[in-house]
mmCIF file of C-alpha atoms in Angstrom:
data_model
loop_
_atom_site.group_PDB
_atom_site.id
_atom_site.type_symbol
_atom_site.label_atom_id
_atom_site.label_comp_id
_atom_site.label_asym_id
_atom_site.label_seq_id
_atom_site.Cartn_x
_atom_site.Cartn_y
_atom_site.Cartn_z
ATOM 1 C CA UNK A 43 0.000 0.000 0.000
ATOM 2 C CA UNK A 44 1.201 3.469 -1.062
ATOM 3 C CA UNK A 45 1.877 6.342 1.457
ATOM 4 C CA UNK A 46 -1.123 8.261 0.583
ATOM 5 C CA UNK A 47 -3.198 4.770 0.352
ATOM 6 C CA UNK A 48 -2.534 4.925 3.755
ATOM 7 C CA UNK A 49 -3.060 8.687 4.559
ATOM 8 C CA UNK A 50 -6.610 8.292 2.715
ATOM 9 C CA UNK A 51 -7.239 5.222 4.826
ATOM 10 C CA UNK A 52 -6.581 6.974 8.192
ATOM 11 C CA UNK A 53 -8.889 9.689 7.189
ATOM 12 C CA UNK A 54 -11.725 7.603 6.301
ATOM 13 C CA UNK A 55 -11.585 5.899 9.299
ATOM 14 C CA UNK A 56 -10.885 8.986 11.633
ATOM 15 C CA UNK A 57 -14.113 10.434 9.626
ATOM 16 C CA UNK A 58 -16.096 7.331 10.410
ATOM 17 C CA UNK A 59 -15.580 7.794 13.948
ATOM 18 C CA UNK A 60 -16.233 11.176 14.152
ATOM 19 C CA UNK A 61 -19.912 10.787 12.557
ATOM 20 C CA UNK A 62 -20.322 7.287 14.623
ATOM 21 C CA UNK A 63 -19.490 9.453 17.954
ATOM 22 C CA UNK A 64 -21.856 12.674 16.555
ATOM 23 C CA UNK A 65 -24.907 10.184 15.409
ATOM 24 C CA UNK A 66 -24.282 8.562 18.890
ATOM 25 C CA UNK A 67 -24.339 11.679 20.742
ATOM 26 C CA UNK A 68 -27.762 12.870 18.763
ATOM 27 C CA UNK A 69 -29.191 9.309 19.606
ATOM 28 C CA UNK A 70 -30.249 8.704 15.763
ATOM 29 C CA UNK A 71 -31.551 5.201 15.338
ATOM 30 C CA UNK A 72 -32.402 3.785 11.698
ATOM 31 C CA UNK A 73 -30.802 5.735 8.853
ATOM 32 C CA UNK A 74 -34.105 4.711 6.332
ATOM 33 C CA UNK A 75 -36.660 6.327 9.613
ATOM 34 C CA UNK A 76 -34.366 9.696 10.016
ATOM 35 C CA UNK A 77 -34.352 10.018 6.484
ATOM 36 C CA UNK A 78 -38.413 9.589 5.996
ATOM 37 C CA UNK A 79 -38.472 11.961 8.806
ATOM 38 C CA UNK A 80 -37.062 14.359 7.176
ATOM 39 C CA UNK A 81 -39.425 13.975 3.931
ATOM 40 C CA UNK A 82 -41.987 14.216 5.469
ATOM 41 C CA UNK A 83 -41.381 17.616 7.558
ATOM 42 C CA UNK A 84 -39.963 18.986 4.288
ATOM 43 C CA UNK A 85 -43.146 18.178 2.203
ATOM 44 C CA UNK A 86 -45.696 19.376 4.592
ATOM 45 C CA UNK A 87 -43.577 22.212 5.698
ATOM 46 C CA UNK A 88 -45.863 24.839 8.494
ATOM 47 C CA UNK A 89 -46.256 28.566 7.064
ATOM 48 C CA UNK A 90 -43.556 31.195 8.226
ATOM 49 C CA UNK A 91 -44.766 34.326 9.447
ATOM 50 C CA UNK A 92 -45.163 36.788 6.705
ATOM 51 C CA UNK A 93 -45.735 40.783 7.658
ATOM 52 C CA UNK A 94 -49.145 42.225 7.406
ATOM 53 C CA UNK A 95 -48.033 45.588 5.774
ATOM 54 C CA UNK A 96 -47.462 43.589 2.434
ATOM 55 C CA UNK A 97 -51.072 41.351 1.775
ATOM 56 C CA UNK A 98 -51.912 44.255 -0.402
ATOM 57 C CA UNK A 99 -53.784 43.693 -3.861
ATOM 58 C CA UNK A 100 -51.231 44.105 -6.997
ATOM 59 C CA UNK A 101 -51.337 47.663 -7.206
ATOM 60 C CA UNK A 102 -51.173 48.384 -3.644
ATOM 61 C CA UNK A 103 -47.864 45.875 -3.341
ATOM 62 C CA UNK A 104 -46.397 47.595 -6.167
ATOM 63 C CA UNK A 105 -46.533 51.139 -4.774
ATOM 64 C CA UNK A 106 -45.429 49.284 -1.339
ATOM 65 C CA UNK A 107 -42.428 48.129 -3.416
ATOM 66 C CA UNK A 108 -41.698 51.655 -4.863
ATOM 67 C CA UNK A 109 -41.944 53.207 -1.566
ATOM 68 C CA UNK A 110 -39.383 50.988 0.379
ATOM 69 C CA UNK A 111 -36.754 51.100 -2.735
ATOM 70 C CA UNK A 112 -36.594 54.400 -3.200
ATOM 71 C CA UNK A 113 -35.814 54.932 1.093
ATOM 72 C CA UNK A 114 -32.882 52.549 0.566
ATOM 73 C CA UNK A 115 -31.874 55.139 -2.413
ATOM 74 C CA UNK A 116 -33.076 53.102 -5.058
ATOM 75 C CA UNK A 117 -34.546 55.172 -8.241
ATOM 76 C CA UNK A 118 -37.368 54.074 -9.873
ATOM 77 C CA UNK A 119 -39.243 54.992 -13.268
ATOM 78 C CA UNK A 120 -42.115 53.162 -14.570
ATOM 79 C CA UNK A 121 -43.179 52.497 -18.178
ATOM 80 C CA UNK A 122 -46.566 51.625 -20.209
ATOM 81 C CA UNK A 123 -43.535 48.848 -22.302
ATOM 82 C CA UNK A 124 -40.536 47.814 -22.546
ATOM 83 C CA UNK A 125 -40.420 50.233 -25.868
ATOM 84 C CA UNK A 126 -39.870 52.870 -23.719
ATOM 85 C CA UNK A 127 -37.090 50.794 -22.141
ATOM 86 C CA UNK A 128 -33.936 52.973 -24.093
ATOM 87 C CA UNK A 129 -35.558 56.160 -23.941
ATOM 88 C CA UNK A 130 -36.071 56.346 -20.200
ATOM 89 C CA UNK A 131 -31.683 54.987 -19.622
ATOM 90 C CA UNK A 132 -31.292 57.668 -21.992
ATOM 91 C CA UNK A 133 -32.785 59.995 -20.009
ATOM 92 C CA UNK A 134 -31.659 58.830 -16.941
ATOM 93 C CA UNK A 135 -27.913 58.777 -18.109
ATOM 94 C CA UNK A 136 -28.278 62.184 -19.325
ATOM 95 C CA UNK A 137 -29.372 63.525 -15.551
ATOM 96 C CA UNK A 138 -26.820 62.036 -14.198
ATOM 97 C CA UNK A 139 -23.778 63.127 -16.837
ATOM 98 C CA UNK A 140 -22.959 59.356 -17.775
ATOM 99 C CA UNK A 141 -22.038 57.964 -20.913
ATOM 100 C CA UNK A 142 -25.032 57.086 -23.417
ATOM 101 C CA UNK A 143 -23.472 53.229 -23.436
ATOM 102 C CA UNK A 144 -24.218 50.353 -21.524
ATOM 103 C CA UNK A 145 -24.291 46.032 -21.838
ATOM 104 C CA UNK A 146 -27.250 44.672 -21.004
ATOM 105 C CA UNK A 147 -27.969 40.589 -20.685
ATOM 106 C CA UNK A 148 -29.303 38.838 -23.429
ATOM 107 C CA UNK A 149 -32.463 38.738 -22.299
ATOM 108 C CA UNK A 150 -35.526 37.675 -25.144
ATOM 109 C CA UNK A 151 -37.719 41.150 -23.149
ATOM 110 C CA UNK A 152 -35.161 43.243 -23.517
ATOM 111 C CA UNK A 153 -34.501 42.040 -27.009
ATOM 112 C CA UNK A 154 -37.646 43.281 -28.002
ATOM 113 C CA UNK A 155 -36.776 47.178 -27.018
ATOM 114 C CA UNK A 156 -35.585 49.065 -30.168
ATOM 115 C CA UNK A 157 -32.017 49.409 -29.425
ATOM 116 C CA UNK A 158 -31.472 50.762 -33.184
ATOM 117 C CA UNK A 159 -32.206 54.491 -32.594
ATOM 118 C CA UNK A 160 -29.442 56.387 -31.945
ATOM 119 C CA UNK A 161 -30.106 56.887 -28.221
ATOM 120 C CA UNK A 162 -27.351 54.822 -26.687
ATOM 121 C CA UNK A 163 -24.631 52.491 -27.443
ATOM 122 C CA UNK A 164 -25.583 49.041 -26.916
ATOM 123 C CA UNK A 165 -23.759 45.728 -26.567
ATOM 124 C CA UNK A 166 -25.136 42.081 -25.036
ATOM 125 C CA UNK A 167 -22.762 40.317 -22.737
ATOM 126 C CA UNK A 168 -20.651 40.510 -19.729
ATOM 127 C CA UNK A 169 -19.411 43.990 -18.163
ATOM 128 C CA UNK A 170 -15.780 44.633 -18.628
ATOM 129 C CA UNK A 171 -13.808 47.116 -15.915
ATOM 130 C CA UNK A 172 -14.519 49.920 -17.876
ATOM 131 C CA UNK A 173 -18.216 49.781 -18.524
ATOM 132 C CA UNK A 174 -19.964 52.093 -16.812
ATOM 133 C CA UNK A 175 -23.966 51.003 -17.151
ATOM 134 C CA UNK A 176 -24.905 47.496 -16.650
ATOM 135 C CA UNK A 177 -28.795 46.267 -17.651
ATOM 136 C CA UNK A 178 -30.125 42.716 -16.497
ATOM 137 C CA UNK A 179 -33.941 42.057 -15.606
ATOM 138 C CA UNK A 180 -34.992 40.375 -12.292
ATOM 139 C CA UNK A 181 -36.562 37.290 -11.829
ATOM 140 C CA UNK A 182 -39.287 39.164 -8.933
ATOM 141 C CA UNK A 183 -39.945 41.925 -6.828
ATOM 142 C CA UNK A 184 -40.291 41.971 -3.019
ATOM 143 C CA UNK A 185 -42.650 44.416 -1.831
ATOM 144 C CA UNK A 186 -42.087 44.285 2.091
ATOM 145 C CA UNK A 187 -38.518 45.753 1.452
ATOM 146 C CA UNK A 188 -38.370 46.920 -2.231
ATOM 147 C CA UNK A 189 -35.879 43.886 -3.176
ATOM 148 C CA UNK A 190 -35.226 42.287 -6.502
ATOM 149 C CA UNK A 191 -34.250 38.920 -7.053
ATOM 150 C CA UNK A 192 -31.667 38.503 -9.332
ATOM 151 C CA UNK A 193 -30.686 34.289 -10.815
ATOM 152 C CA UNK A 194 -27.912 34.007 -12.907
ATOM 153 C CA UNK A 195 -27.331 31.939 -16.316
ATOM 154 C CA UNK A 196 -25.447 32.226 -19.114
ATOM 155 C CA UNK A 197 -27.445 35.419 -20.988
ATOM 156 C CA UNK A 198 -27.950 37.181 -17.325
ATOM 157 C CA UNK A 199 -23.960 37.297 -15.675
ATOM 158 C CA UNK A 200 -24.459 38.828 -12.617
ATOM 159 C CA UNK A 201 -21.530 40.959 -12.952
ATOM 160 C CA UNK A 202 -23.932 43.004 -14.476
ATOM 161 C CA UNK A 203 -25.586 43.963 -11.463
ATOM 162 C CA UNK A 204 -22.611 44.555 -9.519
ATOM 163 C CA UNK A 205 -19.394 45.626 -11.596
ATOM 164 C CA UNK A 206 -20.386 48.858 -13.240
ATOM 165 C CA UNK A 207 -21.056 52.032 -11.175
ATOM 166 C CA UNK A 208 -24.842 52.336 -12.632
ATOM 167 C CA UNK A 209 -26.867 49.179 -12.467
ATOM 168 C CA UNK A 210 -30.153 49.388 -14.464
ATOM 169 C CA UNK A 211 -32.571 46.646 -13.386
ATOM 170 C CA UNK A 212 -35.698 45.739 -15.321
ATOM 171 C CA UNK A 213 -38.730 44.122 -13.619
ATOM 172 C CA UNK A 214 -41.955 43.229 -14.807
ATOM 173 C CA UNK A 215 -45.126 45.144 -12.267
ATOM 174 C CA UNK A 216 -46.512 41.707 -12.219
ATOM 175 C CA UNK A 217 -43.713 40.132 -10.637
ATOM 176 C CA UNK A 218 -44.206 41.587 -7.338
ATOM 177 C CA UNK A 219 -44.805 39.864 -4.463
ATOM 178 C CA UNK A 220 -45.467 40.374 -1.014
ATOM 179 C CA UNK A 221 -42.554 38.618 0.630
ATOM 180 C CA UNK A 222 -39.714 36.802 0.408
ATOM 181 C CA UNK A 223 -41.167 33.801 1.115
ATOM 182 C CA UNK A 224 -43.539 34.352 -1.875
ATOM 183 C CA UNK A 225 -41.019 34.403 -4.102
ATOM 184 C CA UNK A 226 -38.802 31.926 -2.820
ATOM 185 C CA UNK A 227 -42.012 29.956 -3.355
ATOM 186 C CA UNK A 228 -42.278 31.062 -6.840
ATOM 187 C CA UNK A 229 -38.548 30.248 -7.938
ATOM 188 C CA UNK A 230 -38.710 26.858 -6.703
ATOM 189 C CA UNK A 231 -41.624 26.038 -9.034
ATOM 190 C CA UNK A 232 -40.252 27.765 -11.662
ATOM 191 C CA UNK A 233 -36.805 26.276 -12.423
ATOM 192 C CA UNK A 234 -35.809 23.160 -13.055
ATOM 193 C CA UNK A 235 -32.231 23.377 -10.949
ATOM 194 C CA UNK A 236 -30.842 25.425 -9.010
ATOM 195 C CA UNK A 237 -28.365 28.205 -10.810
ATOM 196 C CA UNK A 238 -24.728 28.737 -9.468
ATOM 197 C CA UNK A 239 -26.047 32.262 -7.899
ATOM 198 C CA UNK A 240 -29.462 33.862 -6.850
ATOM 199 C CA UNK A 241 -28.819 37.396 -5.220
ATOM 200 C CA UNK A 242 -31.321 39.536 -3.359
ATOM 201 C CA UNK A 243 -30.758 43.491 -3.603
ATOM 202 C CA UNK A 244 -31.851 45.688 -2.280
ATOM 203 C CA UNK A 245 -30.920 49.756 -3.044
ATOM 204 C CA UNK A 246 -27.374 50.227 -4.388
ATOM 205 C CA UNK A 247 -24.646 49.000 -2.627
ATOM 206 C CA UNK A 248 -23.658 51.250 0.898
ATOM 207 C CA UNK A 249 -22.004 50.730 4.036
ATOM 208 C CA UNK A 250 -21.409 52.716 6.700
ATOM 209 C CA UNK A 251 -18.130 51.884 8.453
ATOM 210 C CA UNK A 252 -16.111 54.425 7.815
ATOM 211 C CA UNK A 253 -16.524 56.919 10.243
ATOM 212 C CA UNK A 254 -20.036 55.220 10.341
ATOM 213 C CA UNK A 255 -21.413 58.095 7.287
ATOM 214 C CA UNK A 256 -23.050 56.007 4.789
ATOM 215 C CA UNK A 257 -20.955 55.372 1.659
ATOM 216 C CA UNK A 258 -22.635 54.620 -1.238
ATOM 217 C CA UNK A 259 -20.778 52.572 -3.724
ATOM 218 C CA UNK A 260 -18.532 50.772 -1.270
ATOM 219 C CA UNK A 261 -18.775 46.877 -2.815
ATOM 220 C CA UNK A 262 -20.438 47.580 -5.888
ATOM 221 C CA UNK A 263 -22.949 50.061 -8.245
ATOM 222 C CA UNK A 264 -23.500 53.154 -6.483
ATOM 223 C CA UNK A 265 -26.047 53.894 -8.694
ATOM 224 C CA UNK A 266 -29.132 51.631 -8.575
ATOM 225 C CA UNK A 267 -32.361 52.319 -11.090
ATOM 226 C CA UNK A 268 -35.212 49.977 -11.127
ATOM 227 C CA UNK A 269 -37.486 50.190 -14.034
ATOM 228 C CA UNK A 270 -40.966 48.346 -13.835
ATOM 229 C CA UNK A 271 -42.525 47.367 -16.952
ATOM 230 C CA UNK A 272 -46.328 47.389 -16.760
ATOM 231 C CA UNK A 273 -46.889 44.975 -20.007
ATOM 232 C CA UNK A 274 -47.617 41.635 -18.770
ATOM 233 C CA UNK A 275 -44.596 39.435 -18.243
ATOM 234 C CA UNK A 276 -44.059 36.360 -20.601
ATOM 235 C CA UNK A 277 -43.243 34.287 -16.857
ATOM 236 C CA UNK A 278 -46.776 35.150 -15.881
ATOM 237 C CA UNK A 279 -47.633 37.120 -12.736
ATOM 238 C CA UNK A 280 -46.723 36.455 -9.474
ATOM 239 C CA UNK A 281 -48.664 37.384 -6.137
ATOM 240 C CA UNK A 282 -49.986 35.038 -3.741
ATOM 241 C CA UNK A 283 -48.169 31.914 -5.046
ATOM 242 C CA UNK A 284 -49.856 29.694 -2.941
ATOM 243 C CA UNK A 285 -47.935 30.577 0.492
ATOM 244 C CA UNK A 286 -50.073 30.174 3.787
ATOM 245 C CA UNK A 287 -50.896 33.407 4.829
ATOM 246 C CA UNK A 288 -49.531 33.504 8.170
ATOM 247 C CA UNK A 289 -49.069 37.177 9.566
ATOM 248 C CA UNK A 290 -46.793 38.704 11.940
#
């Protein structure tokens, strides 16, 4: 037997007795019981407490949602289409002094705005270091705190959301729900696995350690503009998604 046939036979057996002294200690009998146990809890889960404030019809959670991003300095516009999608960045970039230029995610709604007329300079793909306006859409809205879920895949980087200065995030009004729980809900029935990231943001990035006066900008866009598209979403809406209203 080699040296590190050995050395992997030692820690097999030291790991062997490790989880033999832990199950021991947690007094687990039969593997096939714990693990039926488990099932079980997991398929007939009990409701987590939701807040009150957000079991509001659509509109009412959506103006919930634009209330609560825009005190964590989020800005937000909201558009009849996603037509209007390039003239609103343009007129958002010009506000601000930024350059009319930005990548966006190759995304099949965004597709559909006209990026043809002259307003910015548009390329699909990841951000490089010196892009200054990154534009991805969101998988949902949260209206308790004004988040947006963001998943990653291969036409939505999530470097987008984070490496340039500006991030310009698209969601769909319909894709609002109450709470997180909602849309975890709603994620889970909706994908077939899990992707390598799913982020939750809320307002643009900020901290408030030095000298403990907010920063904004510290780890990532300090810049943070939610648009909300009032077409209806090719996902379909989301609302109450079939979570047990349980309030706080």
């Amino acid at each position: 037997m080699s040296a590190s046939n050995r050395g992997d036979g030692l820690e097999n057996g030291a790991r062997e007795t490790v989880l033999a002294r832990m199950k021991a200690a947690l007094d687990r009998g039969d593997d096939a019981t714990a693990k039926e146990t488990v099932r079980a809890r997991l398929s007939a889960s009990a409701p987590t407490l939701v807040p009150a404030r957000a079991d509001l019809a659509p509109e009412g959670r959506l103006q919930l949602f634009i209330e609560r991003a825009q005190a964590v300095q989020a800005q937000v516009e909201r558009i009849d289409t996603i037509a209007e999608l390039p003239a609103t960045i343009a007129t958002y970039l010009r506000r601000h002094n930024l350059p009319m230029r930005l990548v966006r995610a190759a995304d099949d709604q965004l597709e559909r705005a006209d990026w043809t007329n002259g307003l910015l300079e548009v390329r699909s793909g990841r951000p490089e270091p010196e892009d200054a306006v990154g534009l991805t859409r969101a998988f949902a809205g949260i209206a308790e705190t004004g988040t947006v879920m963001l998943a990653s895949d291969a036409g939505h980087p999530m470097t987008l959301a984070f490496l340039p200065e500006t991030a310009v995030i698209v969601l769909s009004s319909d894709r609002i729900a109450r709470a997180y729980e909602d849309v975890m809900h709603a994620f889970r029935a909706s994908v077939r696995s899990m992707p390598r990231s799913i982020n939750l943001v809320t307002g643009p990035s900020r901290s408030g350690d030095i000298e403990q006066t907010l920063q904004l900008g510290a780890h990532g866009p300090k810049r943070l503009l939610l648009v909300l598209v009032d077409e209806p979403s090719a996902e379909g809406p989301i609302a109450h998604v079939g979570v047990p209203k349980t309030h706080t």
